[in-house]
PDB file of C-alpha atoms in Angstrom:
ATOM      1  CA  MET A   4      -4.523  38.279 -37.401  1.00  0.00           C
ATOM      2  CA  GLU A   5      -7.673  36.328 -38.249  1.00  0.00           C
ATOM      3  CA  PHE A   6      -8.090  32.858 -39.758  1.00  0.00           C
ATOM      4  CA  GLU A   7     -11.129  30.715 -40.541  1.00  0.00           C
ATOM      5  CA  PHE A   8     -11.411  26.959 -40.008  1.00  0.00           C
ATOM      6  CA  GLU A   9     -14.112  24.357 -40.492  1.00  0.00           C
ATOM      7  CA  GLY A  10     -14.935  21.056 -38.801  1.00  0.00           C
ATOM      8  CA  ARG A  11     -17.766  18.644 -38.141  1.00  0.00           C
ATOM      9  CA  THR A  12     -17.812  19.896 -34.537  1.00  0.00           C
ATOM     10  CA  GLU A  13     -16.539  22.959 -32.709  1.00  0.00           C
ATOM     11  CA  LYS A  14     -13.801  20.853 -31.073  1.00  0.00           C
ATOM     12  CA  GLU A  15     -12.640  19.480 -34.422  1.00  0.00           C
ATOM     13  CA  ALA A  16     -12.427  22.998 -35.891  1.00  0.00           C
ATOM     14  CA  ILE A  17     -10.470  24.307 -32.880  1.00  0.00           C
ATOM     15  CA  ASP A  18      -8.115  21.306 -32.943  1.00  0.00           C
ATOM     16  CA  LYS A  19      -7.483  21.930 -36.632  1.00  0.00           C
ATOM     17  CA  ALA A  20      -6.737  25.603 -35.939  1.00  0.00           C
ATOM     18  CA  ALA A  21      -4.269  24.774 -33.169  1.00  0.00           C
ATOM     19  CA  MET A  22      -2.453  22.212 -35.337  1.00  0.00           C
ATOM     20  CA  GLU A  23      -2.214  24.360 -38.477  1.00  0.00           C
ATOM     21  CA  LEU A  24      -1.206  27.545 -36.622  1.00  0.00           C
ATOM     22  CA  GLY A  25       1.214  25.764 -34.318  1.00  0.00           C
ATOM     23  CA  LEU A  26      -0.385  27.316 -31.223  1.00  0.00           C
ATOM     24  CA  GLU A  27      -1.796  26.077 -27.954  1.00  0.00           C
ATOM     25  CA  LYS A  28      -5.586  26.315 -27.678  1.00  0.00           C
ATOM     26  CA  ASP A  29      -5.216  28.956 -24.946  1.00  0.00           C
ATOM     27  CA  ASP A  30      -3.174  31.177 -27.288  1.00  0.00           C
ATOM     28  CA  PHE A  31      -6.029  32.339 -29.524  1.00  0.00           C
ATOM     29  CA  ASP A  32      -9.620  33.532 -29.353  1.00  0.00           C
ATOM     30  CA  VAL A  33     -12.410  31.652 -31.137  1.00  0.00           C
ATOM     31  CA  GLU A  34     -15.542  33.146 -32.686  1.00  0.00           C
ATOM     32  CA  ILE A  35     -18.279  30.813 -33.955  1.00  0.00           C
ATOM     33  CA  LEU A  36     -19.338  32.016 -37.396  1.00  0.00           C
ATOM     34  CA  GLU A  37     -21.735  29.276 -38.447  1.00  0.00           C
ATOM     35  CA  THR A  38     -23.150  26.073 -36.971  1.00  0.00           C
ATOM     36  CA  GLN A  39     -25.171  23.420 -38.775  1.00  0.00           C
ATOM     37  CA  LYS A  40     -26.604  20.558 -36.715  1.00  0.00           C
ATOM     38  CA  THR A  41     -26.565  16.959 -37.883  1.00  0.00           C
ATOM     39  CA  GLY A  42     -29.771  15.848 -39.601  1.00  0.00           C
ATOM     40  CA  PHE A  43     -31.084  12.894 -41.558  1.00  0.00           C
ATOM     41  CA  PHE A  44     -29.692  14.155 -44.850  1.00  0.00           C
ATOM     42  CA  LYS A  45     -26.803  16.372 -43.751  1.00  0.00           C
ATOM     43  CA  LYS A  46     -23.715  16.188 -41.600  1.00  0.00           C
ATOM     44  CA  GLY A  47     -22.848  18.510 -38.775  1.00  0.00           C
ATOM     45  CA  TYR A  48     -20.781  21.562 -39.705  1.00  0.00           C
ATOM     46  CA  VAL A  49     -19.058  24.332 -37.724  1.00  0.00           C
ATOM     47  CA  ARG A  50     -17.126  27.311 -39.096  1.00  0.00           C
ATOM     48  CA  ILE A  51     -14.984  29.384 -36.708  1.00  0.00           C
ATOM     49  CA  LYS A  52     -12.851  32.497 -36.886  1.00  0.00           C
ATOM     50  CA  VAL A  53      -9.581  32.485 -34.915  1.00  0.00           C
ATOM     51  CA  HIS A  54      -8.106  35.746 -33.611  1.00  0.00           C
ATOM     52  CA  THR A  55      -4.377  35.675 -32.766  1.00  0.00           C
ATOM     53  CA  GLY A  56      -3.406  39.344 -32.744  1.00  0.00           C
ATOM     54  CA  SER A  57      -3.996  41.377 -29.606  1.00  0.00           C
ATOM     55  CA  PHE A  58      -3.865  38.506 -27.164  1.00  0.00           C
ATOM     56  CA  SER A  59      -0.624  37.043 -28.524  1.00  0.00           C
ATOM     57  CA  ALA A  60       1.060  40.437 -28.330  1.00  0.00           C
ATOM     58  CA  ASP A  61      -0.245  40.992 -24.821  1.00  0.00           C
ATOM     59  CA  LYS A  62       0.970  37.552 -23.745  1.00  0.00           C
ATOM     60  CA  GLN A  63       4.478  38.261 -25.048  1.00  0.00           C
ATOM     61  CA  ASN A  64       4.645  41.453 -22.983  1.00  0.00           C
ATOM     62  CA  ARG A  65       3.470  39.841 -19.754  1.00  0.00           C
ATOM     63  CA  PRO A  66       5.926  39.165 -16.936  1.00  0.00           C
ATOM     64  CA  ASN A  67       7.047  35.572 -16.507  1.00  0.00           C
ATOM     65  CA  LEU A  68       5.309  34.230 -13.412  1.00  0.00           C
ATOM     66  CA  THR A  69       6.492  30.674 -14.004  1.00  0.00           C
ATOM     67  CA  MET A  70       9.999  31.419 -12.731  1.00  0.00           C
ATOM     68  CA  ALA A  71      11.939  28.882 -10.698  1.00  0.00           C
ATOM     69  CA  VAL A  72      10.591  28.595  -7.170  1.00  0.00           C
ATOM     70  CA  GLN A  73      12.823  29.206  -4.155  1.00  0.00           C
ATOM     71  CA  PRO A  74      12.827  28.216  -0.481  1.00  0.00           C
ATOM     72  CA  PRO A  75      11.965  30.847   2.172  1.00  0.00           C
ATOM     73  CA  GLN A  76      14.863  33.223   2.820  1.00  0.00           C
ATOM     74  CA  ASN A  77      13.862  34.980   6.050  1.00  0.00           C
ATOM     75  CA  GLU A  78      11.742  34.509   9.153  1.00  0.00           C
ATOM     76  CA  PHE A  79       8.647  36.152   7.663  1.00  0.00           C
ATOM     77  CA  GLU A  80       8.720  33.967   4.540  1.00  0.00           C
ATOM     78  CA  GLN A  81       9.283  30.854   6.642  1.00  0.00           C
ATOM     79  CA  LYS A  82       6.323  31.650   8.885  1.00  0.00           C
ATOM     80  CA  MET A  83       4.109  32.253   5.851  1.00  0.00           C
ATOM     81  CA  ALA A  84       5.222  28.970   4.284  1.00  0.00           C
ATOM     82  CA  ASP A  85       4.661  27.047   7.518  1.00  0.00           C
ATOM     83  CA  PHE A  86       1.236  28.617   7.998  1.00  0.00           C
ATOM     84  CA  THR A  87       0.206  27.740   4.425  1.00  0.00           C
ATOM     85  CA  ALA A  88       1.409  24.154   4.826  1.00  0.00           C
ATOM     86  CA  GLY A  89      -0.434  23.832   8.128  1.00  0.00           C
ATOM     87  CA  VAL A  90      -3.727  25.132   6.753  1.00  0.00           C
ATOM     88  CA  ILE A  91      -3.876  22.851   3.704  1.00  0.00           C
ATOM     89  CA  GLU A  92      -2.711  19.861   5.754  1.00  0.00           C
ATOM     90  CA  ARG A  93      -5.546  20.389   8.238  1.00  0.00           C
ATOM     91  CA  MET A  94      -7.873  20.578   5.257  1.00  0.00           C
ATOM     92  CA  GLY A  95      -6.674  17.132   4.261  1.00  0.00           C
ATOM     93  CA  TYR A  96      -4.844  18.264   1.105  1.00  0.00           C
ATOM     94  CA  PRO A  97      -1.140  18.498   2.004  1.00  0.00           C
ATOM     95  CA  GLY A  98       1.455  19.902  -0.358  1.00  0.00           C
ATOM     96  CA  LYS A  99       4.927  21.388  -0.752  1.00  0.00           C
ATOM     97  CA  ILE A 100       5.258  25.147  -0.176  1.00  0.00           C
ATOM     98  CA  SER A 101       7.833  27.409  -1.826  1.00  0.00           C
ATOM     99  CA  ILE A 102       8.366  31.064  -2.708  1.00  0.00           C
ATOM    100  CA  LEU A 103       7.226  31.891  -6.241  1.00  0.00           C
ATOM    101  CA  PHE A 104       8.412  35.511  -6.468  1.00  0.00           C
ATOM    102  CA  ARG A 105       9.424  38.522  -4.405  1.00  0.00           C
ATOM    103  CA  GLU A 106       8.558  42.092  -5.324  1.00  0.00           C
ATOM    104  CA  LYS A 107       8.273  45.339  -3.410  1.00  0.00           C
ATOM    105  CA  ASN A 108       5.369  44.898  -0.963  1.00  0.00           C
ATOM    106  CA  LYS A 109       4.377  41.644  -2.664  1.00  0.00           C
ATOM    107  CA  LEU A 110       5.186  37.993  -1.979  1.00  0.00           C
ATOM    108  CA  GLY A 111       4.220  35.041  -4.157  1.00  0.00           C
ATOM    109  CA  ILE A 112       3.698  31.656  -2.511  1.00  0.00           C
ATOM    110  CA  LYS A 113       3.305  28.433  -4.492  1.00  0.00           C
ATOM    111  CA  ILE A 114       1.625  25.180  -3.483  1.00  0.00           C
ATOM    112  CA  GLU A 115       2.653  21.942  -5.185  1.00  0.00           C
ATOM    113  CA  SER A 116       0.025  19.319  -4.437  1.00  0.00           C
ATOM    114  CA  SER A 117      -1.732  16.373  -6.018  1.00  0.00           C
ATOM    115  CA  HIS A 118      -4.937  18.033  -4.779  1.00  0.00           C
ATOM    116  CA  SER A 119      -4.436  21.321  -6.666  1.00  0.00           C
ATOM    117  CA  SER A 120      -7.814  21.202  -8.413  1.00  0.00           C
ATOM    118  CA  ILE A 121      -9.593  21.063  -5.044  1.00  0.00           C
ATOM    119  CA  LEU A 122      -7.405  23.801  -3.568  1.00  0.00           C
ATOM    120  CA  ILE A 123      -8.248  26.021  -6.552  1.00  0.00           C
ATOM    121  CA  GLY A 124     -11.981  25.324  -6.432  1.00  0.00           C
ATOM    122  CA  LYS A 125     -14.661  26.569  -8.798  1.00  0.00           C
ATOM    123  CA  LYS A 126     -13.411  29.703 -10.554  1.00  0.00           C
ATOM    124  CA  GLY A 127     -10.568  29.900  -8.032  1.00  0.00           C
ATOM    125  CA  LYS A 128     -12.776  30.648  -5.027  1.00  0.00           C
ATOM    126  CA  ASN A 129     -11.011  28.187  -2.715  1.00  0.00           C
ATOM    127  CA  LEU A 130      -7.646  29.638  -3.691  1.00  0.00           C
ATOM    128  CA  ASP A 131      -8.978  33.159  -3.109  1.00  0.00           C
ATOM    129  CA  ALA A 132     -10.193  32.164   0.365  1.00  0.00           C
ATOM    130  CA  LEU A 133      -6.815  30.660   1.238  1.00  0.00           C
ATOM    131  CA  GLN A 134      -5.070  33.752  -0.071  1.00  0.00           C
ATOM    132  CA  LEU A 135      -7.275  35.931   2.134  1.00  0.00           C
ATOM    133  CA  LEU A 136      -6.261  33.869   5.169  1.00  0.00           C
ATOM    134  CA  LEU A 137      -2.588  34.317   4.302  1.00  0.00           C
ATOM    135  CA  ASN A 138      -2.972  38.080   4.025  1.00  0.00           C
ATOM    136  CA  ILE A 139      -4.754  38.211   7.383  1.00  0.00           C
ATOM    137  CA  TYR A 140      -1.941  36.178   8.929  1.00  0.00           C
ATOM    138  CA  ALA A 141       0.679  38.446   7.335  1.00  0.00           C
ATOM    139  CA  GLY A 142      -1.088  41.382   8.983  1.00  0.00           C
ATOM    140  CA  ARG A 143      -0.942  39.648  12.363  1.00  0.00           C
ATOM    141  CA  LEU A 144       2.804  39.269  11.849  1.00  0.00           C
ATOM    142  CA  GLY A 145       2.995  43.038  11.465  1.00  0.00           C
ATOM    143  CA  ARG A 146       3.370  42.974   7.677  1.00  0.00           C
ATOM    144  CA  GLU A 147       0.204  44.744   6.538  1.00  0.00           C
ATOM    145  CA  ASP A 148       2.392  46.364   3.878  1.00  0.00           C
ATOM    146  CA  VAL A 149       2.890  43.047   2.058  1.00  0.00           C
ATOM    147  CA  ARG A 150       0.311  41.618  -0.313  1.00  0.00           C
ATOM    148  CA  VAL A 151       0.522  37.821  -0.481  1.00  0.00           C
ATOM    149  CA  ILE A 152      -0.311  36.101  -3.777  1.00  0.00           C
ATOM    150  CA  LEU A 153      -1.077  32.374  -3.523  1.00  0.00           C
ATOM    151  CA  ASP A 154      -0.879  30.134  -6.578  1.00  0.00           C
ATOM    152  CA  THR A 155      -0.852  26.486  -7.595  1.00  0.00           C
ATOM    153  CA  GLU A 156      -0.497  24.877 -11.025  1.00  0.00           C
ATOM    154  CA  ASN A 157       0.071  28.413 -12.431  1.00  0.00           C
ATOM    155  CA  TYR A 158      -3.659  29.038 -11.995  1.00  0.00           C
ATOM    156  CA  ARG A 159      -3.231  32.788 -11.513  1.00  0.00           C
ATOM    157  CA  ILE A 160      -1.450  33.411 -14.805  1.00  0.00           C
ATOM    158  CA  ARG A 161      -3.814  31.063 -16.659  1.00  0.00           C
ATOM    159  CA  ARG A 162      -6.768  32.898 -15.125  1.00  0.00           C
ATOM    160  CA  GLU A 163      -5.309  36.259 -16.129  1.00  0.00           C
ATOM    161  CA  GLU A 164      -4.817  35.105 -19.705  1.00  0.00           C
ATOM    162  CA  SER A 165      -8.375  33.760 -19.785  1.00  0.00           C
ATOM    163  CA  LEU A 166      -9.768  37.065 -18.500  1.00  0.00           C
ATOM    164  CA  VAL A 167      -7.782  39.068 -21.045  1.00  0.00           C
ATOM    165  CA  ARG A 168      -9.268  36.943 -23.834  1.00  0.00           C
ATOM    166  CA  LEU A 169     -12.724  37.370 -22.321  1.00  0.00           C
ATOM    167  CA  ALA A 170     -12.304  41.138 -22.111  1.00  0.00           C
ATOM    168  CA  TYR A 171     -11.295  41.473 -25.772  1.00  0.00           C
ATOM    169  CA  ASN A 172     -14.083  39.162 -26.952  1.00  0.00           C
ATOM    170  CA  VAL A 173     -16.728  41.052 -24.971  1.00  0.00           C
ATOM    171  CA  ALA A 174     -15.391  44.408 -26.159  1.00  0.00           C
ATOM    172  CA  GLU A 175     -15.675  43.252 -29.759  1.00  0.00           C
ATOM    173  CA  LYS A 176     -19.288  42.157 -29.257  1.00  0.00           C
ATOM    174  CA  VAL A 177     -20.148  45.433 -27.530  1.00  0.00           C
ATOM    175  CA  ARG A 178     -18.652  47.442 -30.382  1.00  0.00           C
ATOM    176  CA  GLU A 179     -20.619  45.405 -32.921  1.00  0.00           C
ATOM    177  CA  THR A 180     -23.954  45.751 -31.112  1.00  0.00           C
ATOM    178  CA  ARG A 181     -23.301  49.186 -29.565  1.00  0.00           C
ATOM    179  CA  GLY A 182     -24.896  47.803 -26.424  1.00  0.00           C
ATOM    180  CA  SER A 183     -23.608  46.450 -23.111  1.00  0.00           C
ATOM    181  CA  ILE A 184     -22.728  43.101 -21.553  1.00  0.00           C
ATOM    182  CA  LEU A 185     -22.759  42.287 -17.824  1.00  0.00           C
ATOM    183  CA  LEU A 186     -20.067  39.789 -16.820  1.00  0.00           C
ATOM    184  CA  GLU A 187     -20.223  37.185 -14.065  1.00  0.00           C
ATOM    185  CA  PRO A 188     -19.402  38.189 -10.455  1.00  0.00           C
ATOM    186  CA  MET A 189     -15.640  38.516  -9.941  1.00  0.00           C
ATOM    187  CA  ASN A 190     -13.218  39.211  -7.128  1.00  0.00           C
ATOM    188  CA  PRO A 191     -11.534  42.654  -6.965  1.00  0.00           C
ATOM    189  CA  PHE A 192      -8.362  41.613  -8.795  1.00  0.00           C
ATOM    190  CA  ASP A 193     -10.236  39.965 -11.677  1.00  0.00           C
ATOM    191  CA  ARG A 194     -12.423  43.061 -12.032  1.00  0.00           C
ATOM    192  CA  TRP A 195      -9.342  45.275 -12.022  1.00  0.00           C
ATOM    193  CA  LEU A 196      -7.832  43.178 -14.800  1.00  0.00           C
ATOM    194  CA  ILE A 197     -10.939  43.579 -16.976  1.00  0.00           C
ATOM    195  CA  HIS A 198     -10.980  47.342 -16.360  1.00  0.00           C
ATOM    196  CA  THR A 199      -7.277  47.821 -17.173  1.00  0.00           C
ATOM    197  CA  THR A 200      -7.351  45.535 -20.218  1.00  0.00           C
ATOM    198  CA  LEU A 201     -10.106  47.611 -21.838  1.00  0.00           C
ATOM    199  CA  ASN A 202      -8.936  50.986 -20.531  1.00  0.00           C
ATOM    200  CA  ASP A 203      -7.223  51.954 -23.808  1.00  0.00           C
ATOM    201  CA  ILE A 204     -10.113  51.005 -26.123  1.00  0.00           C
ATOM    202  CA  GLY A 205     -11.580  54.397 -26.902  1.00  0.00           C
ATOM    203  CA  ASP A 206     -15.199  53.511 -27.683  1.00  0.00           C
ATOM    204  CA  VAL A 207     -15.667  50.972 -24.855  1.00  0.00           C
ATOM    205  CA  GLU A 208     -16.037  51.670 -21.136  1.00  0.00           C
ATOM    206  CA  THR A 209     -16.408  49.518 -18.033  1.00  0.00           C
ATOM    207  CA  LYS A 210     -17.947  49.916 -14.596  1.00  0.00           C
ATOM    208  CA  SER A 211     -18.506  47.674 -11.577  1.00  0.00           C
ATOM    209  CA  GLU A 212     -22.026  46.950 -10.376  1.00  0.00           C
ATOM    210  CA  GLY A 213     -23.376  45.285  -7.258  1.00  0.00           C
ATOM    211  CA  ASP A 214     -22.423  45.008  -3.606  1.00  0.00           C
ATOM    212  CA  GLY A 215     -19.991  42.904  -1.629  1.00  0.00           C
ATOM    213  CA  LEU A 216     -16.661  41.403  -2.593  1.00  0.00           C
ATOM    214  CA  TYR A 217     -17.830  39.710  -5.792  1.00  0.00           C
ATOM    215  CA  LYS A 218     -19.193  42.507  -7.990  1.00  0.00           C
ATOM    216  CA  GLN A 219     -19.961  42.349 -11.713  1.00  0.00           C
ATOM    217  CA  VAL A 220     -18.299  44.328 -14.486  1.00  0.00           C
ATOM    218  CA  ARG A 221     -20.486  45.876 -17.165  1.00  0.00           C
ATOM    219  CA  VAL A 222     -18.785  46.512 -20.505  1.00  0.00           C
ATOM    220  CA  TYR A 223     -20.663  49.052 -22.607  1.00  0.00           C
ATOM    221  CA  TYR A 224     -20.338  51.079 -25.773  1.00  0.00           C
ATOM    222  CA  ARG A 225     -19.340  54.677 -25.086  1.00  0.00           C
ATOM    223  CA  GLY A 226     -22.402  56.883 -24.920  1.00  0.00           C
ATOM    224  CA  LEU A 227     -24.499  54.254 -23.122  1.00  0.00           C
ATOM    225  CA  LYS A 228     -24.885  54.586 -19.341  1.00  0.00           C
TER     226      LYS A 228
END
């Protein structure tokens, strides 16, 4: 569904949308329709369009990754928890370690710390680096079959939701312009999420460009290469 709101600033318009729709600001997409700057004889003015459809439905169908945390239940989980605690303590940002979830060939580890923002880093790069260390350590323990997911402050799920919104917004712009948009460099999982989110949109395609771990995703209108 789509709704339009007005305000003297973009923030005021978004706040009004959240209050009137009864939603959190992360639960809808915002498109700026019109902006008028403040002048000598006129007040500032912003008109936005709020999209609540596809993202809200997608969010409802997502697995709950904010489940109750648990203590380690076996030797492998205990070693992973101890290793995580040791690494962040040596970094100078200690925290409490627990098990977030268990799935086949996948283990979620959660850090509770007053230094979470530092452990996450810009665009999650510190958290990604720590997660890489944990996966290397898991391999040294003979568990190359297990993928370790590290999270704190529910950053992973918030990041996923943010990327889903980004993907839909970019797809809409690409369909309107029948052109292409190159996104910022992303890690493999974030790129995968963009690809899979837009996989079912018939007139939009995606491809990765660049070298190294952090490649860019190009979203383009079908027929453009």
